[in-house]
Tab-separated table of C-alpha atoms in Angstrom:
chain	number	residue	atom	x	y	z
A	1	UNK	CA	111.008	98.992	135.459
A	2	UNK	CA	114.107	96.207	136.077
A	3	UNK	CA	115.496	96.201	132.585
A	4	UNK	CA	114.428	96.493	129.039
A	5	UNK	CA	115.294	95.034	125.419
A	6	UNK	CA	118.632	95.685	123.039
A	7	UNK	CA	117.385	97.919	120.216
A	8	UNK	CA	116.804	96.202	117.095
A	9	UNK	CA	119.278	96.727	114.079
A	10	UNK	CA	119.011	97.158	110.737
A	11	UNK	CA	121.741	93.382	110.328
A	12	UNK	CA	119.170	91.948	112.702
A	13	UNK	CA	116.417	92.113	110.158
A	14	UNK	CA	116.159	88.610	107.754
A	15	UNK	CA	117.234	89.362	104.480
A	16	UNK	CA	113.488	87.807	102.895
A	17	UNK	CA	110.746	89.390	101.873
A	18	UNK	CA	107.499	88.907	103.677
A	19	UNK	CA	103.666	90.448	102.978
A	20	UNK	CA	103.559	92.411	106.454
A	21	UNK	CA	106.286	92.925	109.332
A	22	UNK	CA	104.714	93.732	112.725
A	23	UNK	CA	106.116	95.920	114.878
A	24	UNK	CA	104.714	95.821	118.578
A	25	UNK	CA	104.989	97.660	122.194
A	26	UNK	CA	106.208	94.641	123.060
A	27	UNK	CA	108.539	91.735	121.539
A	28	UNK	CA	109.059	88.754	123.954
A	29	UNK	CA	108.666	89.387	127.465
A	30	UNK	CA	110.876	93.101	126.876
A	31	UNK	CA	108.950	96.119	127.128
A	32	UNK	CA	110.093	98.551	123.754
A	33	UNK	CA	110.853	101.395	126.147
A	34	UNK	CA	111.016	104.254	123.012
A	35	UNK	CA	111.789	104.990	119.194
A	36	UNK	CA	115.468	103.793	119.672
A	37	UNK	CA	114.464	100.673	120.064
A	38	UNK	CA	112.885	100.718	116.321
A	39	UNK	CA	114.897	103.280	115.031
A	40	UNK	CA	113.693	105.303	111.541
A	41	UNK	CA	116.237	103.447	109.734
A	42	UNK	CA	114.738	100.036	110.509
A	43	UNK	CA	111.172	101.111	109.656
A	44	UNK	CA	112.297	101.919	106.517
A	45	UNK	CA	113.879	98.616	105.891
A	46	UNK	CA	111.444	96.782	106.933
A	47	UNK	CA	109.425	99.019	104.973
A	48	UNK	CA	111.415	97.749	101.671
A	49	UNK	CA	110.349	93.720	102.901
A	50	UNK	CA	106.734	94.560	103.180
A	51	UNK	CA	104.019	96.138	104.898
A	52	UNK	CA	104.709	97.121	108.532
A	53	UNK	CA	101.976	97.373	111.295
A	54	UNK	CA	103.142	99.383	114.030
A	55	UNK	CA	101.689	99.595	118.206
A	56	UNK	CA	102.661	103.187	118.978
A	57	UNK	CA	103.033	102.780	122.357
A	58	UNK	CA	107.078	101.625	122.526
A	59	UNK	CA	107.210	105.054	120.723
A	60	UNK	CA	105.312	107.645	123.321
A	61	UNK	CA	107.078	106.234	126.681
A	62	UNK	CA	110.435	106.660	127.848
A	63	UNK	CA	112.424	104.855	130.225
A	64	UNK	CA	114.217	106.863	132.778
A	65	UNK	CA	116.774	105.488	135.791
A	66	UNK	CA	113.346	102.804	136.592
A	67	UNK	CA	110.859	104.922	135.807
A	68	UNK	CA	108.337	105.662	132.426
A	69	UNK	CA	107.296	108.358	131.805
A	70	UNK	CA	104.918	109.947	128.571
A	71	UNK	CA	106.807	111.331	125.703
A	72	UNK	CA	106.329	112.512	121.847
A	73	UNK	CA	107.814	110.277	119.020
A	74	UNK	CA	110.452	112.995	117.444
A	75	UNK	CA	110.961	110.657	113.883
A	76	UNK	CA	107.005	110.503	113.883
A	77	UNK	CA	106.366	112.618	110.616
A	78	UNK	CA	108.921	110.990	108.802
A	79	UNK	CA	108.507	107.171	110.272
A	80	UNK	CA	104.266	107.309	109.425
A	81	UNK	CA	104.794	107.516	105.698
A	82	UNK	CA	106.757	104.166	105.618
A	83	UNK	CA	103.797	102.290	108.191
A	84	UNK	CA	101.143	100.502	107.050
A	85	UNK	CA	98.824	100.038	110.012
A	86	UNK	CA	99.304	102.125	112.685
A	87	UNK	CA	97.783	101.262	116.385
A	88	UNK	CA	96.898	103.800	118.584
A	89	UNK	CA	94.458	103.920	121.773
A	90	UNK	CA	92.342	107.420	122.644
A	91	UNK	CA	95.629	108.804	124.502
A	92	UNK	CA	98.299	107.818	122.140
A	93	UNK	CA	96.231	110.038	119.368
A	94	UNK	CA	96.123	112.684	121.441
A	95	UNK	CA	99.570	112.371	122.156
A	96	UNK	CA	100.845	112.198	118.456
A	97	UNK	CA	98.119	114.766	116.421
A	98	UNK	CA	97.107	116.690	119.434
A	99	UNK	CA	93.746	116.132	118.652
A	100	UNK	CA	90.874	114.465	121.122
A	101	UNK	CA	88.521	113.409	118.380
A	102	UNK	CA	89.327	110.243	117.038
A	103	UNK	CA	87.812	110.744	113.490
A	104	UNK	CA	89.967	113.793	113.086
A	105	UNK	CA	93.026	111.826	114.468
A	106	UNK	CA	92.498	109.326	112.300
A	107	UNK	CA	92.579	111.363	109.341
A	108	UNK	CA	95.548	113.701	110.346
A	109	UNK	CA	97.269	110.113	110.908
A	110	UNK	CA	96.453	109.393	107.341
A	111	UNK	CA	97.185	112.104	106.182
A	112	UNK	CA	100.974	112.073	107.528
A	113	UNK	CA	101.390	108.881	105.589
A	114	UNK	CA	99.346	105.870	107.218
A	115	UNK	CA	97.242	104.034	105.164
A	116	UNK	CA	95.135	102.251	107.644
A	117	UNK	CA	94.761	103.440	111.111
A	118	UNK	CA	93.316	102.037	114.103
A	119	UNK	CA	92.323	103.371	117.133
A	120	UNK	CA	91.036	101.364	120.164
A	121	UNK	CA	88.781	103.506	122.110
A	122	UNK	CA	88.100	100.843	125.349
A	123	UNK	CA	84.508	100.249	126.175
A	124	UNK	CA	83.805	102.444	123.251
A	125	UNK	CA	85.289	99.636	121.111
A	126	UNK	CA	87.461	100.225	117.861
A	127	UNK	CA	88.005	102.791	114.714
A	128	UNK	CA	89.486	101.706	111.804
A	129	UNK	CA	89.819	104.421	109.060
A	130	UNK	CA	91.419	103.357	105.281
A	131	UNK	CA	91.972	106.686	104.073
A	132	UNK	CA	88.019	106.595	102.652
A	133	UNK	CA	85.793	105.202	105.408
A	134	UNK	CA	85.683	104.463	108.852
A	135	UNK	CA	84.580	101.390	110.273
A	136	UNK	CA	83.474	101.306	114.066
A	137	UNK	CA	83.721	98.142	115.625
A	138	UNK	CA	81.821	97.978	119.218
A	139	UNK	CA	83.139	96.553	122.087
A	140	UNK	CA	81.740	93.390	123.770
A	141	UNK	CA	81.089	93.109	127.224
A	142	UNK	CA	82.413	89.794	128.703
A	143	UNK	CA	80.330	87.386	130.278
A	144	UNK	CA	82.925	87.175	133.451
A	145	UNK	CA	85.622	88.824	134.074
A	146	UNK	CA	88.166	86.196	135.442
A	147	UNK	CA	91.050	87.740	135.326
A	148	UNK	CA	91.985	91.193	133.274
A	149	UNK	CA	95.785	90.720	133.468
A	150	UNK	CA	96.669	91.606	130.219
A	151	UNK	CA	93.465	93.020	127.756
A	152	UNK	CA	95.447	95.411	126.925
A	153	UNK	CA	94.549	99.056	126.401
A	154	UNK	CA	92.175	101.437	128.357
């Protein structure tokens, strides 16, 4: 790890409204290295602008001299009842309900105050969960695999 982003402040956030604000793992080419960097005071402003869709993952590592390394998000009970959408893959879950079964992770997500969850489960393919139902969405097997820099999770 050779550097990562400022943190973002509540005066750096546009004073319009939009319908959603997405909050990602990454912004730019800087890797969101933990919660700081989208602290619970800007999720709930944003929160006031619209709804916010948020990648867990900036929020379950933490940077350390150059290293990562896996971590809890303290803020999380209190941050999930301002989020929208809420990203997580099959390890992130685990990581923030302590549960391995996505179904049930979904649902304790909810229930802490996420209205739509989904959870990306590899080459098991995607859960979404509203709340009411879940929708599975299956994974699709390339034709070639050129090059996999960047598919993203597990």
């Amino acid at each position: 790890m050779l550097g990562i982003t400022t943190s973002l402040q509540n005066t750096d956030i546009p004073r319009f409204q939009a319908k959603r604000k997405n909050i990602e793992g990454y912004i730019g080419t800087g890797f969101v290295d933990n919660a700081d960097d989208f602290s619970l005071e800007v999720i709930k402003e944003l929160s006031l602008k619209g709804l916010i869709a948020v990648d867990s993952q900036g929020y379950l590592r933490e940077v350390r001299d150059t290293h990562v390394y896996p971590t809890d998000w303290t803020d999380k009970r209190e941050a999930l009842r301002y989020i929208h959408f809420l990203k997580v893959n099959e390890h992130e879950m685990e990581v923030l309900t302590g549960l391995s079964d996505p179904h049930e992770a979904a649902r304790r997500l909810h229930e802490w105050g996420v209205k739509e969850v989904l959870v990306t489960l590899g080459s098991m393919g995607s859960l979404i969960f509203n709340g009411t139902d879940f929708f599975r969405i299956p994974a699709y097997k390339p034709a070639q695999v050129v090059d996999a820099t960047g598919c993203g999770d597990t």
